[in-house]
Amino acid sequence: MERFGFLRVGLAMPEVRVGNPCANADAIIELADEADEEGCDVLLSPELGLTGYTCADLFQQRPLLEASLESLTRIARRFRDLPRLLGAIGLPLVVDGKLYNTVALIQHGAILGIVPKTYIPNYGEYYERRWFHPADGSEPAEVRIGEANVPFGNDLLFEAESDPEVRIGVEICEDLWVPIPPSSRLSLAGAVLLLNASASCENTGKAEYRRDLVVGQSARCVAAYAYASAGVSESTTDLVFGGHGFVSENGHLLTERERFSRKSELKCADIDVERLVSDRMRMTTFTDRTLAKICRTVRFHLEPSRPAGALRRFVPAHPFVPNAPETRSRRCREIFATQTSGLAKRWEIARPNQLHVGISGGLDSTLALLVAVRTADLIGRDRKEIVATTMPGFGTSQRTRRNAERLMELLGVTSQLVDIRELCLQQFRMLEHRPFGIDTSSMSVEEFQKALAGLEADNRSDLIFENVQARTRTLLLMDQGFVLGTGDLSELALGWCTYNGDHMSMYNPNASIPKTLVRLLVTWVAENEFEGETREVLQSVAETEISPELLPIGENDAIQSTESTIGPYELHDFFLYNVLRFGFRPAKILFLAQEATFSREYPQEELRRWLSVFYRRFFQSQFKRSCLPDGPKVGSISLSPRGDWRMPSDAEAAAWLAELSEESPT
């Protein structure tokens, strides 16, 4: 199976028998066997897992130390039969007469390197300085284990032979809690996965702090951070350990082990190395090459293929729309505030007498009007200074027209109704154009509308017919003054907007809002900012089929469907996010789309077809961005050349489409 940059990390949380390295090795081996069956690439166990963290003065007893080293050697031998697994095992180790708290990395029967703990806590309930020496630079670069010289130190960077982008750094418990953790230095040197073998005891409220610390460090380091802590089977003479475990990736928690579990357990998560490398590549302030030079590289084997089966991570089908209701509400409030703040500044600086916005009764124009109304309230302007104009054409439905007119009335703005059909009919005559083959030279608007109603289903395509309506609306708006744009990010990305038409304005609060988020925002505003009939109208708008309403209405009042022409917006927004945010190649995006539950609704070939449509339209539409109006960037993606995205307007999509034409792995 294609790896696609994913690395599976397992947290081994064994039942520990304090002071019994032989039994603890058995427990670790059992979890290692399970990790191998689950396809893990890396396995992390807790701090001093071979002895138990709570051995206290027993750490100074030779039998314990010798049994611990013997058990490590036995585990390493077992790893000969687990060829894909890299294990991180905690143990006490005597080096040059000093006792160190260490983590050994093992693979294929060999000990690859040993990392000592840098910061030794000696405060509160911790007395580690009584037994352990810190890694302070005085330690040797190598230690002798059996017949092998093994790299030793906190400057080790473990790199995959087959993929140099996969680099792993190790720190131990307290190392994370200091102002500048070793993981910060290791990440700057190139580590994308940071391992922390820990023994953090439980105090009231500490779990939340610990979680925030791990998640925050993964974000600060633009890395994945795996954390495995000692559990309830440690001695409870003075303290209780909860066995807390996490895997976090760049500020996002991928998996968490429930505390106080009384059974041995393996917890797995897939981290996306390509995603992390992509983020780092964009952050030109991130990498410090001087640190990479002072780290020593130890290479390990990485299987070229990922294990079969589903990913061990959540892939959101709607990446612009948060999953949790509380997060969605908070995000919508933040975005709506960003939109209104951006427009407020422009309104105060431009000082227009009136703000003009075209209202169709659809999602985009409704959101723009809501932003305008809230902005007027915010800066103390009369809502009547907002001139909302609805301009019904030949394809306007009764539902959208009714919603547009009623919404303008309920919001208390100045409303205008301009029927554009006569103006469009005059242009057809001037251009000597026969829409759908119909001679309009002597027709009235009513006669032409009736003729349109009788069109055959296979005769409903006329680009000039659509362009004339769209540009007429823009002309009428532009003639009046300061125009507020309504087009969204998805339409701009796909070129689903008329050039010099509906993507032109003086300011556009929707410029970086994708279609799936537009619908959410309108729904959120309806539920949180309004009540009564206004809420009902907004909910009706949110439930209306997406359509430019430029083609004639068909049988059974069927309106022009955008998504039946260019594809589902939920798919295109998913594609857009992964293309612009991470630069993933088409095969990986197709794989992720299947993992994101889209495979339940769309066969693989349909996903491939719409992804091909996305690339074609995205490349073909780049010339339209030259006329993109100012507007606020609200998330991590924008197509404004001033805010985020730059590419040649005449670039070709051949390389991307070629990959989609081949049989992609599933």
Coordinates of N, CA, C and O in Angstrom, one line a residue, residues 320-407:
F320 N -13.3 22.9 6.5 CA -13.6 24.3 6.8 C -14.7 24.4 7.9 O -14.9 25.5 8.4
V321 N -15.3 23.3 8.2 CA -16.5 23.3 9.1 C -16.1 22.5 10.3 O -16.0 21.2 10.2
P322 N -15.9 23.1 11.5 CA -15.5 22.3 12.7 C -16.6 21.2 13.0 O -17.8 21.4 12.8
N323 N -16.1 20.1 13.6 CA -17.0 19.0 13.9 C -17.8 19.2 15.1 O -19.0 19.0 15.2
A324 N -17.2 19.7 16.2 CA -17.9 19.9 17.5 C -18.8 21.1 17.5 O -18.4 22.2 17.0
P325 N -20.0 21.0 17.9 CA -21.0 22.1 17.9 C -20.4 23.4 18.6 O -20.6 24.5 18.1
E326 N -19.8 23.2 19.8 CA -19.2 24.4 20.5 C -18.1 25.0 19.7 O -18.1 26.3 19.6
T327 N -17.3 24.2 19.0 CA -16.2 24.8 18.2 C -16.8 25.5 17.0 O -16.3 26.6 16.6
R328 N -17.8 24.9 16.4 CA -18.5 25.5 15.2 C -19.0 26.9 15.6 O -18.9 27.9 14.9
S329 N -19.7 27.0 16.7 CA -20.3 28.3 17.1 C -19.2 29.3 17.4 O -19.3 30.4 16.9
R330 N -18.2 28.9 18.1 CA -17.1 29.8 18.4 C -16.4 30.3 17.1 O -16.1 31.4 16.9
R331 N -16.2 29.3 16.1 CA -15.5 29.7 14.9 C -16.4 30.6 14.0 O -15.9 31.6 13.4
C332 N -17.7 30.4 14.0 CA -18.6 31.2 13.2 C -18.6 32.6 13.8 O -18.6 33.6 13.1
R333 N -18.6 32.7 15.1 CA -18.6 34.1 15.8 C -17.3 34.8 15.4 O -17.3 36.0 15.1
E334 N -16.2 34.1 15.4 CA -14.9 34.7 15.1 C -14.9 35.2 13.6 O -14.4 36.3 13.3
I335 N -15.4 34.3 12.7 CA -15.3 34.6 11.3 C -16.2 35.8 11.0 O -15.9 36.7 10.2
F336 N -17.4 35.8 11.6 CA -18.4 36.9 11.3 C -17.8 38.2 11.9 O -18.0 39.3 11.2
A337 N -17.1 38.1 13.0 CA -16.5 39.3 13.6 C -15.4 39.8 12.6 O -15.1 41.0 12.5
T338 N -14.6 38.9 12.1 CA -13.5 39.2 11.1 C -14.1 39.9 9.9 O -13.6 41.0 9.4
Q339 N -15.2 39.4 9.4 CA -15.9 40.0 8.2 C -16.3 41.4 8.5 O -16.1 42.4 7.7
T340 N -17.0 41.6 9.6 CA -17.6 42.9 10.0 C -16.5 43.9 10.3 O -16.6 45.1 9.9
S341 N -15.4 43.4 10.9 CA -14.3 44.3 11.3 C -13.6 44.8 10.0 O -13.2 46.0 9.9
G342 N -13.4 43.9 9.0 CA -12.8 44.3 7.8 C -13.6 45.3 7.0 O -13.1 46.3 6.5
L343 N -14.9 45.1 6.9 CA -15.8 46.0 6.2 C -15.9 47.3 7.0 O -16.0 48.4 6.3
A344 N -15.9 47.3 8.3 CA -16.0 48.5 9.1 C -14.9 49.5 8.8 O -15.1 50.7 8.6
K345 N -13.7 48.9 8.7 CA -12.5 49.8 8.4 C -12.6 50.4 7.0 O -12.4 51.6 6.8
R346 N -13.0 49.5 6.0 CA -13.1 50.0 4.7 C -14.2 51.1 4.6 O -14.1 52.1 3.9
W347 N -15.3 50.9 5.3 CA -16.5 51.8 5.2 C -16.0 53.2 5.8 O -16.4 54.2 5.3
E348 N -15.3 53.1 6.9 CA -14.9 54.3 7.6 C -13.8 55.1 6.7 O -13.8 56.3 6.7
I349 N -13.0 54.4 6.0 CA -12.0 55.1 5.2 C -12.5 55.5 3.9 O -12.3 56.7 3.4
A350 N -13.3 54.7 3.2 CA -13.9 55.1 1.9 C -15.0 56.1 2.0 O -15.2 56.9 1.1
R351 N -15.7 56.1 3.1 CA -16.8 57.0 3.4 C -17.8 57.1 2.3 O -18.2 58.2 1.8
P352 N -18.3 56.0 1.8 CA -19.4 56.1 0.8 C -20.7 56.6 1.4 O -21.0 56.4 2.5
N353 N -21.5 57.3 0.6 CA -22.8 57.8 1.0 C -23.7 56.6 1.2 O -24.6 56.5 2.1
Q354 N -23.5 55.6 0.3 CA -24.3 54.4 0.4 C -23.4 53.2 0.1 O -22.4 53.3 -0.6
L355 N -23.9 52.0 0.6 CA -23.2 50.8 0.3 C -24.2 49.9 -0.5 O -25.3 49.6 0.0
H356 N -23.8 49.5 -1.7 CA -24.7 48.8 -2.6 C -24.3 47.3 -2.6 O -23.1 46.9 -2.7
V357 N -25.3 46.5 -2.5 CA -25.1 45.0 -2.6 C -26.3 44.4 -3.4 O -27.4 44.7 -3.1
G358 N -25.9 43.5 -4.3 CA -26.9 42.8 -5.1 C -27.4 41.6 -4.3 O -26.6 40.8 -3.8
I359 N -28.7 41.4 -4.2 CA -29.3 40.4 -3.4 C -30.1 39.4 -4.3 O -31.0 39.9 -5.0
S360 N -29.7 38.2 -4.3 CA -30.4 37.2 -5.2 C -31.3 36.3 -4.4 O -32.2 35.6 -5.0
G361 N -31.2 36.2 -3.1 CA -32.0 35.3 -2.3 C -31.2 34.0 -2.1 O -31.7 33.0 -1.5
G362 N -29.9 34.0 -2.6 CA -29.0 32.8 -2.4 C -28.1 33.0 -1.2 O -28.1 34.1 -0.5
L363 N -27.2 32.0 -1.0 CA -26.4 32.0 0.2 C -25.4 33.2 0.3 O -25.3 33.9 1.3
D364 N -24.6 33.4 -0.8 CA -23.5 34.3 -0.8 C -24.0 35.8 -0.6 O -23.4 36.5 0.3
S365 N -25.0 36.2 -1.3 CA -25.4 37.6 -1.2 C -26.1 37.8 0.1 O -26.1 38.9 0.7
T366 N -26.8 36.7 0.7 CA -27.4 36.9 2.0 C -26.3 37.1 3.0 O -26.5 37.9 3.9
L367 N -25.2 36.3 3.0 CA -24.2 36.5 4.0 C -23.6 37.9 3.9 O -23.3 38.5 4.9
A368 N -23.3 38.4 2.6 CA -22.8 39.7 2.5 C -23.7 40.8 3.0 O -23.2 41.7 3.7
L369 N -25.0 40.6 2.8 CA -26.0 41.6 3.4 C -26.0 41.5 4.9 O -26.0 42.6 5.6
L370 N -25.9 40.3 5.5 CA -25.9 40.2 7.0 C -24.6 40.9 7.5 O -24.7 41.6 8.6
V371 N -23.5 40.7 6.9 CA -22.2 41.4 7.3 C -22.4 42.9 7.2 O -22.0 43.6 8.1
A372 N -23.0 43.4 6.1 CA -23.2 44.8 6.0 C -24.1 45.4 7.1 O -23.8 46.5 7.6
V373 N -25.2 44.7 7.4 CA -26.1 45.1 8.4 C -25.4 45.2 9.8 O -25.5 46.2 10.5
R374 N -24.7 44.1 10.1 CA -24.0 44.1 11.4 C -22.9 45.2 11.5 O -22.6 45.7 12.5
T375 N -22.3 45.4 10.4 CA -21.2 46.4 10.3 C -21.8 47.8 10.5 O -21.2 48.6 11.3
A376 N -22.9 48.1 9.9 CA -23.6 49.4 10.1 C -23.9 49.6 11.6 O -23.7 50.7 12.1
D377 N -24.4 48.5 12.2 CA -24.7 48.6 13.7 C -23.5 48.9 14.5 O -23.5 49.6 15.5
L378 N -22.4 48.2 14.1 CA -21.1 48.3 14.8 C -20.5 49.7 14.8 O -20.0 50.2 15.8
I379 N -20.6 50.4 13.7 CA -20.0 51.7 13.5 C -21.0 52.8 13.6 O -20.6 54.0 13.3
G380 N -22.2 52.5 14.0 CA -23.2 53.5 14.2 C -23.7 54.2 12.9 O -24.1 55.4 12.9
R381 N -23.8 53.4 11.8 CA -24.4 53.9 10.6 C -25.8 53.5 10.4 O -26.2 52.4 10.9
D382 N -26.6 54.3 9.8 CA -28.0 53.9 9.5 C -28.1 52.8 8.5 O -27.5 52.8 7.5
R383 N -28.9 51.8 8.9 CA -29.1 50.6 7.9 C -29.6 51.1 6.6 O -29.4 50.4 5.6
K384 N -30.3 52.2 6.5 CA -30.8 52.7 5.3 C -29.7 53.1 4.3 O -30.0 53.3 3.1
E385 N -28.5 53.3 4.8 CA -27.4 53.6 3.9 C -27.0 52.4 3.1 O -26.2 52.5 2.2
I386 N -27.5 51.2 3.5 CA -27.2 50.0 2.7 C -28.3 49.9 1.7 O -29.5 49.8 2.0
V387 N -28.0 49.9 0.4 CA -28.9 49.8 -0.7 C -28.8 48.4 -1.2 O -27.8 48.1 -1.9
A388 N -29.8 47.6 -0.9 CA -29.9 46.2 -1.4 C -30.8 46.1 -2.6 O -31.9 46.5 -2.6
T389 N -30.2 45.6 -3.7 CA -30.9 45.6 -5.0 C -31.1 44.2 -5.4 O -30.1 43.4 -5.5
T390 N -32.4 43.8 -5.6 CA -32.6 42.5 -6.2 C -33.0 42.6 -7.7 O -33.7 43.5 -8.0
M391 N -32.4 41.8 -8.5 CA -32.5 42.0 -10.0 C -32.9 40.7 -10.6 O -32.1 40.0 -11.2
P392 N -34.2 40.4 -10.6 CA -34.7 39.2 -11.2 C -34.5 39.1 -12.7 O -34.6 40.1 -13.4
G393 N -34.1 37.9 -13.1 CA -33.9 37.7 -14.5 C -34.7 36.6 -15.1 O -35.7 36.2 -14.5
F394 N -34.3 36.0 -16.2 CA -35.1 34.9 -16.8 C -35.1 33.6 -16.1 O -36.0 32.8 -16.3
G395 N -34.1 33.4 -15.2 CA -34.1 32.1 -14.5 C -34.4 32.3 -13.0 O -34.2 31.3 -12.2
T396 N -34.8 33.4 -12.5 CA -35.1 33.6 -11.1 C -36.3 32.9 -10.6 O -37.4 33.0 -11.3
S397 N -36.2 32.1 -9.6 CA -37.3 31.4 -9.0 C -38.1 32.2 -8.1 O -37.6 33.2 -7.5
Q398 N -39.4 31.8 -7.9 CA -40.2 32.5 -6.9 C -39.7 32.5 -5.5 O -39.8 33.5 -4.8
R399 N -39.1 31.4 -5.2 CA -38.6 31.2 -3.8 C -37.5 32.2 -3.5 O -37.5 32.9 -2.5
T400 N -36.5 32.3 -4.4 CA -35.3 33.1 -4.1 C -35.8 34.6 -4.2 O -35.3 35.4 -3.4
R401 N -36.6 34.9 -5.1 CA -37.1 36.3 -5.2 C -37.9 36.7 -3.9 O -37.7 37.8 -3.4
R402 N -38.8 35.8 -3.5 CA -39.5 36.1 -2.3 C -38.6 36.2 -1.1 O -38.8 37.1 -0.2
N403 N -37.6 35.4 -0.9 CA -36.7 35.4 0.2 C -35.9 36.7 0.1 O -35.7 37.4 1.2
A404 N -35.4 37.1 -1.0 CA -34.7 38.4 -1.2 C -35.5 39.6 -0.8 O -35.0 40.4 0.0
E405 N -36.7 39.7 -1.3 CA -37.5 40.9 -1.0 C -37.9 40.9 0.5 O -37.8 42.0 1.1
R406 N -38.2 39.8 1.0 CA -38.7 39.8 2.4 C -37.5 40.1 3.4 O -37.6 40.8 4.4
L407 N -36.3 39.5 3.1 CA -35.1 39.7 3.9 C -34.7 41.2 3.9 O -34.4 41.8 5.0

